Amino acid sequence: MKFPKPVFKRSSESLRDLLETNRAEEEARATHFQDYDLAEFFLNLRSRDRISKARVRKALPTSDDRELVELLHRLVDEAASNYIQLRMQWQREAVGFLTTLAVEATSSLGEEFLELPGSLDYVGLQAEGTPEKRLMIKGGRIGNFAGLKARYLNIKATSVGDYCFRRAVRCNIETQTAGKCLGEEGEDLRLTASEAGDWLMLKSKRCYADVHKVGRLAGLDSHKLTMHVHHTGAELGARAKDAVIYVYQDAKSLGLRGSGVIYIGKGSPPWRTTFRVEKLP
Amino acid sequence: MPYSEPELEAILSRARAFCGYPRIMDPEFVLSPSSHLHAAKLKDQFGIWEPAENRIYLNVPEIMEKLGMQNLEAVCVYQLLHYALAPFDIRTSLRLIASGKLALEEVKDKGRMVTFEEARSIQRLFCDMVNVTYAARNGMKEEMISLYHALDRAKGLRASKMWKFVLGCFEEMWGCPNALVGKLQHEMREDARCVSRRFLEKPFAASGWEQKMRFLVGYLHKYYDKPEEMDKSRIMDHGIDEMRGRAPEEILRSLAHEMGMQDFKELVGGIGAGGESEALVWYYRDLSRRYEVRFRSVLSEAGEEAPHAPLAWGMGDPFEHLDLPYTLYTSGKAVPTLTTKQWEKTRLDVVSKRKTPPDVIIILDASGSMTNPTTEVANAVLAGFVMARSAGNLGAKVGLVVYSDQQRSLVVKPSWEIRKVEQGLVTYYGGGTVFPVRELLNLSGIEPHRAKHFCLISDAEITNLSEAAYYLGEALQVHPDNSGSVFLVDQEYSEKAEAIRDAGYEIFPVSRGEDLIRIIAGKAQELYG
């Protein structure tokens, strides 16, 4: 845009005016950064459409990574302190994107991991690491939908909620307890947990899970799943293709129409199954 | 009249220079409004904007009486800055209106219904703030203070909270405490300070206006009960955000790239430009523009030489170049160099023959397994737009079958009217998937002398696949130049598609939805480029 030219005597041509203007703008920017809170963030973001990572980034008033991390920590803490008030899905998704931006900025600053307050949903939503520089989130309890569509993200937490790592690629999860539907349609995921819910690694590809106890229908419709498990729920590996499953103690039942091999402990009943069943020594 | 016409002209030229000579007809000073062509509109107004002429008329007697002639220059600058700075054009104003509406919903002002009119009033006030602040910070501070003092007296709005808040904001923004309104309630003064602080961070950068406008809404809504109160605190309209006399699609063009579909639909409905289906068509059309094939003038080939213009023939020129019949025809007698003529020759450009573009029949799956184009951007529908518009741009006819199950399908016969096809493309049924064999047979039989390209966009979850493959093959036999392509959404490889490949169709499996547009644009380029 072509700006109007000053034609009056008291014009901004003078250096003092220019300096004064710049100083005022810089002061306004600093105040903006300090005053920026979650309410203003939501005000900037409000839309009828689904929000995206780019829109969330655009709504934040900073371009410097260090400032960004500081601001994101402030906003995430504010959200966590009153999370029950954020009832709408888009608000929770927005906070999820804040955690994503925070972990990405933290990683670009050379720090190893980001520690998050508990019980947030959508943590690490669409986070994008690289094979050389994986992203890392640590936390106590992490809510539902963590790591959705993330790439090269590691999460280490006491527990993760339901529907985590849906459509994620090359992510690692270390937790005690995982909710249901973890890793749905994910690719190359790696899970270490004590206990996981139903539909673990549903429709996933090339995933690896080491879990003490899993729920029903683990590995349903998966491709090339490798799973080490002690206790499983019913219908283990139903319709899975080329699965390699080690069951060290007991399985309720094996799923129908699966292919691959199941290594199973001695004393288990003779299953009628399409899997190749091998007895563990 | 205290001012002579040359003085008025000087005022106007200074204002225009200050505003960088905005692209608008020169404002006209109306000295006797009662006998003016727009007398009715000018009555009791400081000025008007006339859409038919795109001209501003300033009511000089009204300004003189209510504001004083010393403020005429400030009024001119105020008005012209709308064209030079904010909102500058209707798209910026629409962006701001849409943002304001969403922000109003977020702050949920006293549970009232939020309307676009209200958002537009806020947008107008916001643009005023940008403009007068620009003037104040670039050498016209005294003039602007004087103008708003005069306006304060003329409008008698001292009791209005809105007016006091606006003046308070100006005091803070211009750095002139107590120059306009003086003492304010503590909360109002604090709010004015907050607005001013946020506003002064790069106030004239249009990219930040949407956020500033949303921030302003967060405070402004506390100080008015009716949106008209905001209009009262303005000097006059500029007409940039007026829809009258403008084609809605032109106004909304390119906005699809900046906002989501739902926001766009709401904006279209909110400003009264059209209904949901029109909004959808405009949205997809806008998105498809960057991929579609456009008509390019054909390349010419240099052919044989042909006479271009007569020249004098002299004794030094070859004799065979002399055109004696033309010489006698033009002069009656042949006097060398004086009347004799020869021809300057030039190589003729021969237009190379363009291949006749085939008509295209788009067969679009609108079953439940496909994305609903009315709720989010459906790549299949966008791909249909790209293909249809590319064919239309090259003068080919476009036909359409949108299908779901046996009961539900929509047929548009091959036609040059692309709009009908576009309206059809945004249809969604969301049922089962039965390939429309009968409709395909009907369409392939229409104008069998014209070559057709059959373009099927589906996810190949077709119930009657073998029947579909057979009849798709039959359709290719109608004309020797008939061809076909099948675009399989969200498929890396499909065994089912092999049956269609055997029928003579090219198969394009698309694993990522967003690739579909590029692949179909490539096909359109191959057909029509």
Short mmCIF file of C-alpha atoms in Angstrom, two decimals, chain B residues 55-213:
data_model
loop_
_atom_site.label_atom_id
_atom_site.label_comp_id
_atom_site.label_asym_id
_atom_site.label_seq_id
_atom_site.Cartn_x
_atom_site.Cartn_y
_atom_site.Cartn_z
CA ARG B 55 -17.70 10.71 -6.14
CA ILE B 56 -17.78 12.50 -2.80
CA TYR B 57 -19.91 15.60 -2.41
CA LEU B 58 -19.07 17.83 0.53
CA ASN B 59 -21.87 20.01 1.80
CA VAL B 60 -19.93 23.23 2.42
CA PRO B 61 -22.74 25.27 4.04
CA GLU B 62 -23.48 22.42 6.48
CA ILE B 63 -19.79 22.04 7.36
CA MET B 64 -19.44 25.81 7.70
CA GLU B 65 -22.46 26.08 9.96
CA LYS B 66 -21.84 23.11 12.23
CA LEU B 67 -18.11 22.51 12.16
CA GLY B 68 -16.68 25.80 10.97
CA MET B 69 -14.73 26.45 7.80
CA GLN B 70 -11.43 26.00 9.59
CA ASN B 71 -12.23 22.29 9.75
CA LEU B 72 -12.99 21.82 6.07
CA GLU B 73 -9.51 20.63 5.31
CA ALA B 74 -9.66 18.08 8.13
CA VAL B 75 -13.02 16.83 6.83
CA CYS B 76 -11.52 16.42 3.34
CA VAL B 77 -8.57 14.50 4.74
CA TYR B 78 -10.87 12.36 6.89
CA GLN B 79 -12.92 11.42 3.87
CA LEU B 80 -10.07 10.85 1.43
CA LEU B 81 -8.05 8.74 3.85
CA HIS B 82 -10.71 6.06 3.65
CA TYR B 83 -9.66 5.49 0.05
CA ALA B 84 -5.97 5.85 0.74
CA LEU B 85 -5.62 3.89 3.96
CA ALA B 86 -8.51 2.20 5.71
CA PRO B 87 -10.45 0.32 4.59
CA PHE B 88 -8.99 1.09 1.14
CA ASP B 89 -11.19 -1.45 -0.66
CA ILE B 90 -14.27 -3.54 -0.10
CA ARG B 91 -12.36 -6.77 0.46
CA THR B 92 -10.50 -5.30 3.43
CA SER B 93 -13.74 -4.01 4.81
CA LEU B 94 -15.41 -7.43 4.38
CA ARG B 95 -12.50 -9.13 6.12
CA LEU B 96 -12.84 -6.73 9.02
CA ILE B 97 -16.61 -7.16 9.17
CA ALA B 98 -16.29 -10.96 9.28
CA SER B 99 -13.67 -10.70 12.00
CA GLY B 100 -15.76 -8.26 14.00
CA LYS B 101 -18.79 -10.53 13.81
CA LEU B 102 -16.84 -13.51 15.14
CA ALA B 103 -15.30 -11.41 17.90
CA LEU B 104 -18.72 -10.13 18.89
CA GLU B 105 -19.91 -13.71 19.20
CA GLU B 106 -16.90 -14.54 21.34
CA VAL B 107 -17.56 -11.72 23.80
CA LYS B 108 -21.30 -12.51 23.69
CA ASP B 109 -22.50 -9.06 24.41
CA LYS B 110 -25.30 -9.33 26.95
CA GLY B 111 -26.71 -12.36 25.18
CA ARG B 112 -28.00 -10.25 22.26
CA MET B 113 -28.18 -11.50 18.70
CA VAL B 114 -25.06 -10.45 16.86
CA THR B 115 -25.65 -9.11 13.36
CA PHE B 116 -23.45 -8.20 10.43
CA GLU B 117 -24.84 -4.66 10.55
CA GLU B 118 -23.41 -4.29 14.01
CA ALA B 119 -20.06 -5.66 12.87
CA ARG B 120 -20.12 -3.25 9.93
CA SER B 121 -20.71 -0.30 12.22
CA ILE B 122 -17.73 -1.35 14.31
CA GLN B 123 -15.64 -1.78 11.17
CA ARG B 124 -16.51 1.74 10.06
CA LEU B 125 -15.60 3.18 13.43
CA PHE B 126 -12.36 1.22 13.46
CA CYS B 127 -11.39 2.53 10.03
CA ASP B 128 -12.16 6.07 11.21
CA MET B 129 -9.83 5.50 14.15
CA VAL B 130 -7.03 4.33 11.86
CA ASN B 131 -7.48 7.24 9.49
CA VAL B 132 -7.75 10.11 11.94
CA THR B 133 -4.88 8.68 13.96
CA TYR B 134 -2.79 8.62 10.81
CA ALA B 135 -3.64 12.25 10.16
CA ALA B 136 -2.96 13.23 13.78
CA ARG B 137 0.40 11.50 13.82
CA ASN B 138 1.50 12.97 10.53
CA GLY B 139 1.19 16.67 11.15
CA MET B 140 -2.54 17.25 11.54
CA LYS B 141 -2.95 16.75 15.27
CA GLU B 142 -4.32 20.24 15.94
CA GLU B 143 -6.63 20.02 12.95
CA MET B 144 -8.02 16.67 14.10
CA ILE B 145 -8.49 17.86 17.68
CA SER B 146 -10.28 20.93 16.38
CA LEU B 147 -12.45 18.76 14.10
CA TYR B 148 -13.55 16.45 16.89
CA HIS B 149 -14.15 19.40 19.23
CA ALA B 150 -16.43 20.90 16.62
CA LEU B 151 -18.11 17.55 16.05
CA ASP B 152 -18.62 17.20 19.77
CA ARG B 153 -20.43 20.53 19.84
CA ALA B 154 -22.39 19.87 16.65
CA LYS B 155 -23.62 16.39 17.52
CA GLY B 156 -24.35 17.03 21.18
CA LEU B 157 -23.39 13.49 22.10
CA ARG B 158 -21.76 14.28 25.42
CA ALA B 159 -24.19 12.03 27.24
CA SER B 160 -23.33 9.06 25.07
CA LYS B 161 -20.91 6.58 26.62
CA MET B 162 -19.89 5.49 23.16
CA TRP B 163 -18.88 9.00 22.11
CA LYS B 164 -16.96 9.60 25.31
CA PHE B 165 -15.12 6.33 24.91
CA VAL B 166 -14.17 7.14 21.31
CA LEU B 167 -12.88 10.56 22.33
CA GLY B 168 -11.01 8.98 25.24
CA CYS B 169 -9.37 6.54 22.81
CA PHE B 170 -8.31 9.43 20.56
CA GLU B 171 -6.79 11.28 23.50
CA GLU B 172 -4.74 8.23 24.36
CA MET B 173 -3.79 7.41 20.78
CA TRP B 174 -2.78 10.92 19.86
CA GLY B 175 -0.96 11.56 23.10
CA CYS B 176 -3.05 14.61 24.04
CA PRO B 177 -4.55 13.99 27.49
CA ASN B 178 -7.64 16.06 28.31
CA ALA B 179 -7.66 17.72 24.91
CA LEU B 180 -10.97 16.22 23.80
CA VAL B 181 -13.09 14.83 26.60
CA GLY B 182 -11.19 15.47 29.80
CA LYS B 183 -12.26 13.56 32.87
CA LEU B 184 -13.53 10.04 32.30
CA GLN B 185 -14.69 7.23 34.55
CA HIS B 186 -11.71 5.25 35.74
CA GLU B 187 -12.76 2.03 34.00
CA MET B 188 -13.47 3.81 30.72
CA ARG B 189 -10.13 5.59 30.84
CA GLU B 190 -8.34 2.30 31.51
CA ASP B 191 -10.16 0.64 28.61
CA ALA B 192 -9.25 3.54 26.34
CA ARG B 193 -5.62 3.14 27.38
CA CYS B 194 -5.69 -0.60 26.65
CA VAL B 195 -7.23 -0.05 23.21
CA SER B 196 -4.74 2.69 22.49
CA ARG B 197 -1.74 0.60 23.55
CA ARG B 198 -2.76 -2.26 21.29
CA PHE B 199 -3.70 0.08 18.48
CA LEU B 200 -0.37 1.86 18.45
CA GLU B 201 1.57 -1.29 17.60
CA LYS B 202 2.05 -0.75 13.85
CA PRO B 203 -1.35 0.94 13.54
CA PHE B 204 -1.26 1.39 9.77
CA ALA B 205 -0.25 -2.13 8.76
CA ALA B 206 -3.36 -3.67 7.24
CA SER B 207 -2.21 -7.19 8.10
CA GLY B 208 -2.73 -6.46 11.80
CA TRP B 209 -6.12 -4.78 11.52
CA GLU B 210 -8.19 -7.93 11.94
CA GLN B 211 -6.62 -8.66 15.31
CA LYS B 212 -6.85 -5.03 16.39
CA MET B 213 -10.48 -4.92 15.36
#
